[in-house]
Coordinates of C-alpha atoms in Angstrom, one line a residue:
Chain D
M1 CA 0.0 0.0 0.0
R2 CA 1.4 3.4 -0.9
P3 CA 1.7 5.9 2.0
P4 CA -1.3 8.1 2.4
A5 CA -1.1 11.8 1.6
E6 CA -0.1 13.3 5.0
Y7 CA -1.4 16.4 6.8
Y8 CA 1.2 19.1 7.2
Q9 CA 3.3 18.8 10.3
R10 CA 1.6 20.7 13.1
D11 CA 3.2 24.1 13.7
R12 CA 3.7 23.8 17.4
D13 CA 4.7 27.4 17.6
R14 CA 1.1 28.2 16.6
H15 CA -0.2 26.7 19.9
P16 CA 0.2 27.6 23.5
P17 CA 3.1 25.7 25.2
A18 CA 2.1 22.8 27.4
L19 CA 3.7 24.4 30.3
A20 CA 2.4 28.0 30.8
P21 CA 3.2 28.8 34.5
D22 CA 0.8 31.8 34.8
Y23 CA -2.0 29.3 34.0
K24 CA -1.3 27.4 37.1
T25 CA -3.2 24.1 36.3
S26 CA -0.9 23.6 33.4
V27 CA 2.2 23.2 35.7
S28 CA 1.3 19.7 36.9
R29 CA -0.6 18.6 33.8
S30 CA 2.0 19.3 31.1
P31 CA 4.2 16.6 29.8
R32 CA 8.0 17.1 30.3
F33 CA 9.2 14.8 27.6
A34 CA 9.0 15.8 24.0
P35 CA 6.3 14.1 22.0
I36 CA 7.4 11.4 19.5
S37 CA 6.8 12.6 16.0
L38 CA 5.0 10.2 13.7
E39 CA 4.8 9.9 10.0
Q40 CA 1.1 9.4 9.4
S41 CA -0.5 6.1 8.7
V42 CA -4.2 5.2 8.2
S43 CA -4.6 5.6 12.0
E44 CA -3.8 9.3 11.7
I45 CA -5.3 10.3 8.4
T46 CA -8.7 8.9 9.2
G47 CA -11.2 10.1 11.7
P48 CA -14.9 9.9 12.6
V49 CA -17.4 10.9 10.0
F50 CA -20.5 12.8 11.0
G51 CA -23.7 13.8 9.1
H52 CA -27.0 15.6 9.6
Q53 CA -28.5 12.5 11.2
D54 CA -26.2 13.1 14.2
V55 CA -27.6 16.5 15.1
G56 CA -31.1 17.8 15.8
L57 CA -32.8 20.7 14.0
L58 CA -32.5 23.1 16.9
D59 CA -29.1 22.0 18.2
H60 CA -27.4 25.1 16.7
D61 CA -29.9 27.5 18.3
L62 CA -28.9 28.1 21.9
I63 CA -31.7 30.6 22.3
R64 CA -34.2 27.9 21.7
N65 CA -32.6 24.5 22.3
Y66 CA -33.1 24.6 26.1
A67 CA -35.9 27.2 26.4
Q68 CA -38.5 26.2 29.0
T69 CA -40.6 29.3 29.6
G70 CA -39.1 31.9 27.2
D71 CA -35.9 33.2 25.8
P72 CA -32.7 33.2 27.8
V73 CA -31.5 36.5 29.3
G74 CA -28.7 38.3 27.5
E75 CA -27.4 40.0 24.4
R76 CA -28.7 38.1 21.4
I77 CA -25.9 37.2 19.0
I78 CA -25.2 35.2 15.9
V79 CA -21.7 33.5 15.7
H80 CA -20.9 32.4 12.2
G81 CA -17.9 31.6 10.0
R82 CA -16.2 29.0 7.9
V83 CA -14.1 26.0 8.7
L84 CA -11.1 26.0 6.3
D85 CA -7.9 24.1 6.1
E86 CA -4.4 25.5 5.8
N87 CA -4.7 25.4 2.0
A88 CA -7.7 27.7 2.3
R89 CA -10.1 25.0 1.2
P90 CA -13.4 24.6 2.9
V91 CA -13.9 21.7 5.4
P92 CA -17.4 20.5 4.6
Q93 CA -19.7 18.1 6.6
T94 CA -17.7 18.4 9.7
L95 CA -19.1 18.5 13.3
V96 CA -18.7 21.8 15.2
E97 CA -19.7 21.8 18.8
I98 CA -19.7 24.8 21.2
W99 CA -20.3 25.4 24.9
Q100 CA -20.4 28.5 27.0
A101 CA -21.5 30.3 30.2
N102 CA -24.8 32.2 30.3
A103 CA -25.0 36.0 30.2
G104 CA -24.2 36.2 33.9
G105 CA -21.0 34.1 33.5
R106 CA -22.5 30.9 35.0
Y107 CA -22.1 27.5 33.5
R108 CA -24.9 24.9 33.7
H109 CA -22.5 22.3 35.2
K110 CA -22.7 20.5 38.5
K111 CA -19.2 21.5 39.4
D112 CA -19.7 25.3 38.8
T113 CA -20.6 27.1 42.0
Y114 CA -20.2 30.8 40.9
L115 CA -22.8 33.0 42.5
A116 CA -24.3 34.3 39.3
P117 CA -27.6 32.4 38.7
I118 CA -28.4 29.6 36.3
D119 CA -30.7 30.7 33.6
P120 CA -33.7 28.3 33.4
N121 CA -33.9 28.9 29.6
F122 CA -30.3 28.4 28.7
G123 CA -28.4 25.1 28.4
G124 CA -25.2 26.5 27.0
C125 CA -24.3 24.0 24.3
G126 CA -24.9 23.7 20.6
R127 CA -23.7 21.8 17.6
T128 CA -23.9 21.8 13.8
I129 CA -22.5 20.3 10.7
T130 CA -20.7 22.6 8.2
D131 CA -22.2 22.9 4.7
E132 CA -20.3 22.4 1.4
S133 CA -18.5 25.7 1.8
G134 CA -17.4 24.9 5.4
Y135 CA -20.0 27.4 6.7
F136 CA -21.6 27.2 10.1
F137 CA -23.7 29.5 12.3
F138 CA -25.1 29.5 15.8
R139 CA -27.6 31.7 17.5
T140 CA -26.9 32.3 21.2
V141 CA -26.6 35.0 23.9
K142 CA -23.2 36.6 24.6
P143 CA -21.6 34.9 27.6
G144 CA -20.6 36.8 30.6
A145 CA -17.1 37.1 32.1
Y146 CA -16.5 35.2 35.3
P147 CA -13.9 34.9 38.0
W148 CA -11.8 31.7 38.3
R149 CA -9.3 30.4 40.8
N150 CA -5.9 30.9 39.4
R151 CA -4.4 34.1 40.8
V152 CA -7.0 35.5 43.3
N153 CA -8.4 38.2 41.0
D154 CA -8.3 36.5 37.6
W155 CA -11.3 36.8 35.3
R156 CA -12.0 35.0 32.1
P157 CA -12.9 37.2 29.2
A158 CA -16.2 36.4 27.6
H159 CA -15.6 33.3 25.5
I160 CA -17.2 30.4 23.7
H161 CA -15.5 27.0 23.5
F162 CA -15.3 25.4 20.1
S163 CA -14.6 21.7 19.3
V164 CA -13.9 20.9 15.6
F165 CA -13.1 17.6 13.9
G166 CA -12.1 17.9 10.3
A167 CA -11.7 14.8 8.2
S168 CA -9.0 13.1 10.2
F169 CA -8.1 12.6 13.8
S170 CA -4.9 14.6 13.3
Q171 CA -7.0 17.7 12.6
R172 CA -8.9 17.4 15.9
L173 CA -9.0 20.8 17.6
I174 CA -10.5 22.5 20.7
T175 CA -10.2 26.2 21.0
Q176 CA -12.0 29.3 22.4
L177 CA -13.6 32.3 20.7
Y178 CA -13.1 35.7 22.3
F179 CA -15.0 38.9 21.5
E180 CA -13.4 41.9 19.8
G181 CA -12.7 44.8 22.2
D182 CA -12.9 42.8 25.5
P183 CA -10.4 44.4 27.9
L184 CA -10.1 41.2 29.8
I185 CA -8.3 39.4 26.9
A186 CA -5.1 41.3 27.7
R187 CA -5.2 40.1 31.3
C188 CA -6.1 36.5 30.8
P189 CA -3.3 34.1 31.6
I190 CA -4.8 31.4 29.3
V191 CA -5.0 33.7 26.3
Q192 CA -1.7 35.3 27.0
S193 CA 0.1 32.0 27.2
L194 CA 0.4 32.6 23.4
P195 CA 0.0 36.4 22.8
D196 CA 0.2 35.8 19.0
A197 CA -3.0 33.8 19.2
V198 CA -5.2 36.8 20.2
D199 CA -6.1 38.0 16.7
A200 CA -6.9 34.5 15.4
L201 CA -9.1 33.8 18.4
T202 CA -11.0 37.1 18.4
A203 CA -14.4 37.1 16.7
K204 CA -15.0 40.3 14.8
L205 CA -18.2 42.4 15.0
D206 CA -19.9 41.7 11.6
M207 CA -22.6 44.4 11.0
N208 CA -23.5 42.9 7.6
A209 CA -24.7 39.7 9.3
T210 CA -26.7 41.4 12.0
I211 CA -30.5 41.2 12.0
P212 CA -31.6 44.8 12.5
L213 CA -33.6 45.4 15.7
D214 CA -33.1 41.8 16.7
T215 CA -29.6 40.1 16.9
I216 CA -26.0 41.3 16.6
A217 CA -23.4 39.2 14.7
Y218 CA -19.8 38.1 15.2
R219 CA -17.6 36.4 12.6
F220 CA -15.2 33.6 13.5
D221 CA -13.3 31.5 10.9
I222 CA -11.5 28.4 12.0
V223 CA -8.5 26.9 10.3
L224 CA -7.6 23.2 10.6
R225 CA -4.5 21.5 9.4
G226 CA -4.1 21.2 5.6
R227 CA -3.0 18.2 3.6
R228 CA -0.2 17.7 1.2
S229 CA -0.8 17.1 -2.4
T230 CA -0.8 13.4 -3.4
L231 CA 1.4 14.2 -6.5
F232 CA 4.6 12.8 -5.0
E233 CA 3.0 9.5 -4.1
N234 CA 1.6 9.2 -7.6
R235 CA 5.0 9.6 -9.0
L236 CA 6.4 6.9 -6.7
E237 CA 3.7 4.6 -7.8
G238 CA 4.6 5.1 -11.4
N239 CA 8.2 4.1 -10.8
Chain W
M1 CA 0.4 23.2 -2.7
T2 CA 1.8 25.4 0.1
R3 CA 0.1 26.5 3.2
K4 CA -1.9 29.7 2.7
L5 CA -3.4 30.0 6.2
R6 CA -2.2 29.2 9.7
E7 CA -4.0 26.7 11.9
T8 CA -6.3 28.2 14.6
P9 CA -4.4 28.1 17.9
S10 CA -5.7 25.5 20.4
Q11 CA -7.0 26.6 23.8
T12 CA -7.7 24.4 26.8
A13 CA -11.0 22.6 27.0
G14 CA -11.4 23.9 30.5
P15 CA -13.2 22.2 33.4
Y16 CA -16.7 22.3 31.9
V17 CA -15.9 20.5 28.6
H18 CA -18.8 18.1 29.5
I19 CA -21.4 20.8 28.8
G20 CA -20.5 20.8 25.2
L21 CA -19.4 17.3 24.6
A22 CA -21.2 15.2 27.2
P23 CA -24.0 17.4 28.7
G24 CA -25.6 14.5 30.6
A25 CA -22.5 14.3 32.7
A26 CA -22.6 18.1 33.3
G27 CA -26.1 17.4 34.8
F28 CA -28.7 18.2 32.1
D29 CA -30.5 16.6 29.2
I30 CA -30.6 18.6 26.0
Y31 CA -29.8 16.5 22.9
D32 CA -31.9 13.7 21.5
Q33 CA -28.6 11.7 21.2
E34 CA -25.2 12.4 22.7
L35 CA -22.4 11.4 20.4
G36 CA -19.7 8.9 21.1
W37 CA -21.3 6.5 23.7
D38 CA -21.3 3.5 21.5
I39 CA -17.9 2.9 19.9
A40 CA -18.3 -0.5 18.2
G41 CA -22.1 -0.9 17.7
A42 CA -24.2 -4.1 18.0
N43 CA -22.9 -5.8 14.9
A44 CA -19.2 -5.5 15.4
K45 CA -17.1 -8.6 14.9
G46 CA -14.3 -9.4 17.3
E47 CA -13.6 -9.8 20.9
R48 CA -15.7 -7.6 23.3
I49 CA -13.5 -5.9 25.7
R50 CA -13.6 -3.3 28.4
V51 CA -10.8 -0.7 28.9
E52 CA -10.4 1.0 32.3
G53 CA -7.9 3.5 33.7
R54 CA -7.2 6.8 35.2
V55 CA -5.2 9.9 34.1
M56 CA -2.7 11.0 36.6
D57 CA -1.0 14.4 36.8
G58 CA 2.6 15.1 37.8
T59 CA 1.8 14.7 41.5
G60 CA 0.4 11.2 41.0
N61 CA -3.1 12.3 41.7
P62 CA -6.0 11.5 39.3
V63 CA -7.2 14.1 36.9
K64 CA -11.0 14.2 37.6
D65 CA -12.1 16.5 34.8
V66 CA -10.5 14.9 31.7
L67 CA -12.3 13.9 28.5
L68 CA -10.8 11.2 26.2
E69 CA -11.7 10.4 22.7
V70 CA -11.0 7.0 21.2
W71 CA -10.5 6.3 17.5
Q72 CA -10.0 2.7 16.5
A73 CA -10.2 0.2 13.6
N74 CA -12.5 -2.8 13.6
A75 CA -11.5 -6.4 14.0
D76 CA -10.3 -6.5 10.4
G77 CA -8.1 -3.5 10.9
Q78 CA -10.4 -1.1 8.9
Y79 CA -11.5 2.3 10.0
A80 CA -15.0 3.7 9.5
H81 CA -13.7 6.3 7.0
P82 CA -13.7 6.6 3.2
E83 CA -10.0 6.2 3.0
S84 CA -10.0 2.8 4.8
G85 CA -11.9 -0.4 4.0
A86 CA -15.5 -1.6 4.7
V87 CA -16.8 -1.9 8.2
E88 CA -19.9 -3.5 9.8
D89 CA -23.1 -1.5 9.9
G90 CA -23.1 0.6 13.0
F91 CA -19.4 0.4 13.6
R92 CA -18.1 4.0 14.1
G93 CA -14.9 3.3 15.9
W94 CA -15.1 6.6 17.7
G95 CA -16.1 7.3 21.3
R96 CA -16.0 9.8 24.1
V97 CA -15.0 8.9 27.6
I98 CA -15.3 11.0 30.7
T99 CA -14.1 10.4 34.3
D100 CA -16.0 9.9 37.4
F101 CA -15.8 13.4 39.0
E102 CA -15.0 11.9 42.5
T103 CA -12.4 9.3 41.6
G104 CA -11.1 10.1 38.2
A105 CA -11.8 6.5 37.0
W106 CA -12.9 6.0 33.5
G107 CA -13.9 3.0 31.4
F108 CA -15.5 2.1 28.1
D109 CA -16.7 -1.0 26.2
T110 CA -15.6 -1.8 22.7
I111 CA -14.1 -4.5 20.6
K112 CA -10.4 -5.3 20.2
P113 CA -9.2 -4.0 16.9
G114 CA -7.2 -6.0 14.4
P115 CA -3.7 -5.2 13.1
V116 CA -3.7 -2.1 10.9
A117 CA -1.8 -1.4 7.8
G118 CA 1.3 0.7 8.4
R119 CA 3.4 2.7 6.0
N120 CA 5.4 1.0 3.2
G121 CA 3.9 -2.4 3.7
A122 CA 4.6 -2.6 7.5
V123 CA 1.9 -3.9 9.8
Q124 CA 0.9 -2.0 13.0
A125 CA 0.0 -4.0 16.1
P126 CA -3.6 -3.6 17.2
H127 CA -4.0 -0.3 19.0
L128 CA -6.5 2.4 20.0
N129 CA -5.8 6.0 19.2
L130 CA -6.5 8.3 22.2
W131 CA -6.8 12.0 22.5
I132 CA -6.9 13.7 25.9
V133 CA -8.2 17.1 26.8
A134 CA -8.8 18.8 30.1
R135 CA -8.4 22.0 32.1
G136 CA -4.6 22.7 32.2
I137 CA -4.0 20.9 28.9
N138 CA -3.3 23.6 26.3
L139 CA -3.2 21.3 23.2
G140 CA -5.0 18.0 23.1
L141 CA -2.6 15.1 23.8
H142 CA -2.4 12.1 21.3
T143 CA -1.3 8.7 22.5
R144 CA -1.9 5.1 21.6
M145 CA -3.0 2.1 23.6
Y146 CA -1.6 -1.3 22.7
F147 CA -2.5 -4.7 24.1
S148 CA -0.3 -6.8 26.5
D149 CA -1.3 -10.1 24.9
E150 CA 0.1 -9.0 21.5
V151 CA 3.7 -9.5 22.4
A152 CA 5.0 -10.5 19.0
A153 CA 3.0 -7.8 17.1
N154 CA 4.0 -5.1 19.6
A155 CA 7.7 -6.1 19.2
A156 CA 7.4 -5.5 15.5
D157 CA 5.2 -2.4 15.6
P158 CA 6.8 0.5 13.7
V159 CA 5.5 3.1 16.1
I160 CA 6.5 1.4 19.3
N161 CA 9.9 0.9 17.8
L162 CA 10.3 4.6 17.2
V163 CA 10.5 5.1 21.0
E164 CA 14.2 5.1 21.7
W165 CA 13.8 4.5 25.5
E166 CA 12.8 0.9 25.8
S167 CA 11.7 1.4 29.4
R168 CA 9.1 4.0 28.3
R169 CA 7.5 1.7 25.7
Q170 CA 5.5 -0.1 28.4
T171 CA 3.6 3.2 29.0
L172 CA 1.7 2.4 25.8
I173 CA 0.7 -1.1 26.7
A174 CA -2.5 -1.9 28.5
K175 CA -2.5 -5.0 30.8
R176 CA -5.1 -7.7 30.1
A177 CA -7.0 -9.3 32.9
E178 CA -10.2 -11.3 33.2
E179 CA -12.7 -10.1 35.8
D180 CA -15.9 -12.0 36.3
G181 CA -15.7 -13.5 32.8
Q182 CA -15.1 -10.0 31.3
V183 CA -11.9 -9.1 29.5
V184 CA -10.6 -5.9 31.0
Y185 CA -7.6 -4.0 29.9
R186 CA -6.1 -1.6 32.4
F187 CA -4.5 1.6 31.0
D188 CA -3.3 4.4 33.2
I189 CA -2.1 7.6 31.6
R190 CA 0.5 9.7 33.3
L191 CA 0.7 13.3 32.1
Q192 CA 4.1 14.0 33.7
G193 CA 7.0 12.4 35.6
S194 CA 9.6 9.8 35.1
D195 CA 6.9 7.3 34.1
E196 CA 5.2 9.8 31.8
T197 CA 3.1 8.3 29.1
I198 CA 4.5 8.5 25.5
F199 CA 2.6 11.2 23.6
F200 CA 2.8 11.6 19.9
D201 CA 3.0 14.6 17.6
I202 CA 0.9 13.3 14.8

């Protein structure tokens, strides 16, 4: 069997270091040995395949997907964008999942004890499948900032967690979206563990996608690892 | 083809990853079906097994808020993906695993995969591909789990043999036991320390 076309080597400088001492939890959870670099086999260039049968019709609408008595409290927003690869090609039919705190900065999670209240109409998670152009959109409320135990007065900037698959397990990525203009971004030890990341992780206000008198919009494009051309392997095969 | 864009930087999954990826564990019911609970499906060929373990941090204490994903081949060594071979109906080969919040213990049921094609005609020993995210982990960690009863295949495996330090190779091998008639493989993952698990840059 000829070797599969590989995904580009991951640019580790593009990601926060495992050990980021100002983010205290990373100190005891970061490997000390270097990872072993693998040439990819079928184990790495394959990954789970998802389709529309995996998600429900309301799963992308966080304003409605857990509503009990009415809409959740908060600033109504659309978050939309495209999933692309490093070759600037769309990543279609891929699963995008998000989770976030409510407008008061409280998570619906049995381990979150922050004093801001749970919103009875807000679950805080959503998911969708990208279309043929890699496009996705969610409707939600803007999450609130909240304090966390790191240094005693650390606050997380408002953020939405994103989980993306791509076409192979080597493209698997979890990241966070921040909002343009948030002064807490510059003070956050998680974001600042890679200062160069701020621009790529900041969703931009997108007035063209707003719904007047209804919902404001933010744009957030996601880039997954790209894949090499198969040309070289084809040549080998012809030898 | 050259890279035109740069990959989006990773950020930690944080302590509340369950809300997004396993909301039932966070304490609420929202989706008609949560994804990743049935790895092999009802029709899968091969030996039914259970895998159990914990993830330990550098102090030796269990990490109680970790989420793992499993990606594996079927008993014929094929993945449920267009670039691999055919698999049984219902075989997805992908799963999500979360820890008990009190003990850090995790476990899942699946089937033992077969040997998988390697590069340039090599054969890879049966293995599970694992991906680990948690609070304090800034970029998801990839590792593999091999099987202790595959001594000859493991000895010939091209990936295990990439590990220069022979004493560290055993961190990739789960130990087989039988408990009440059930085959259980034990696989503890150590994030840091002299017995740190081998992680891969794939």
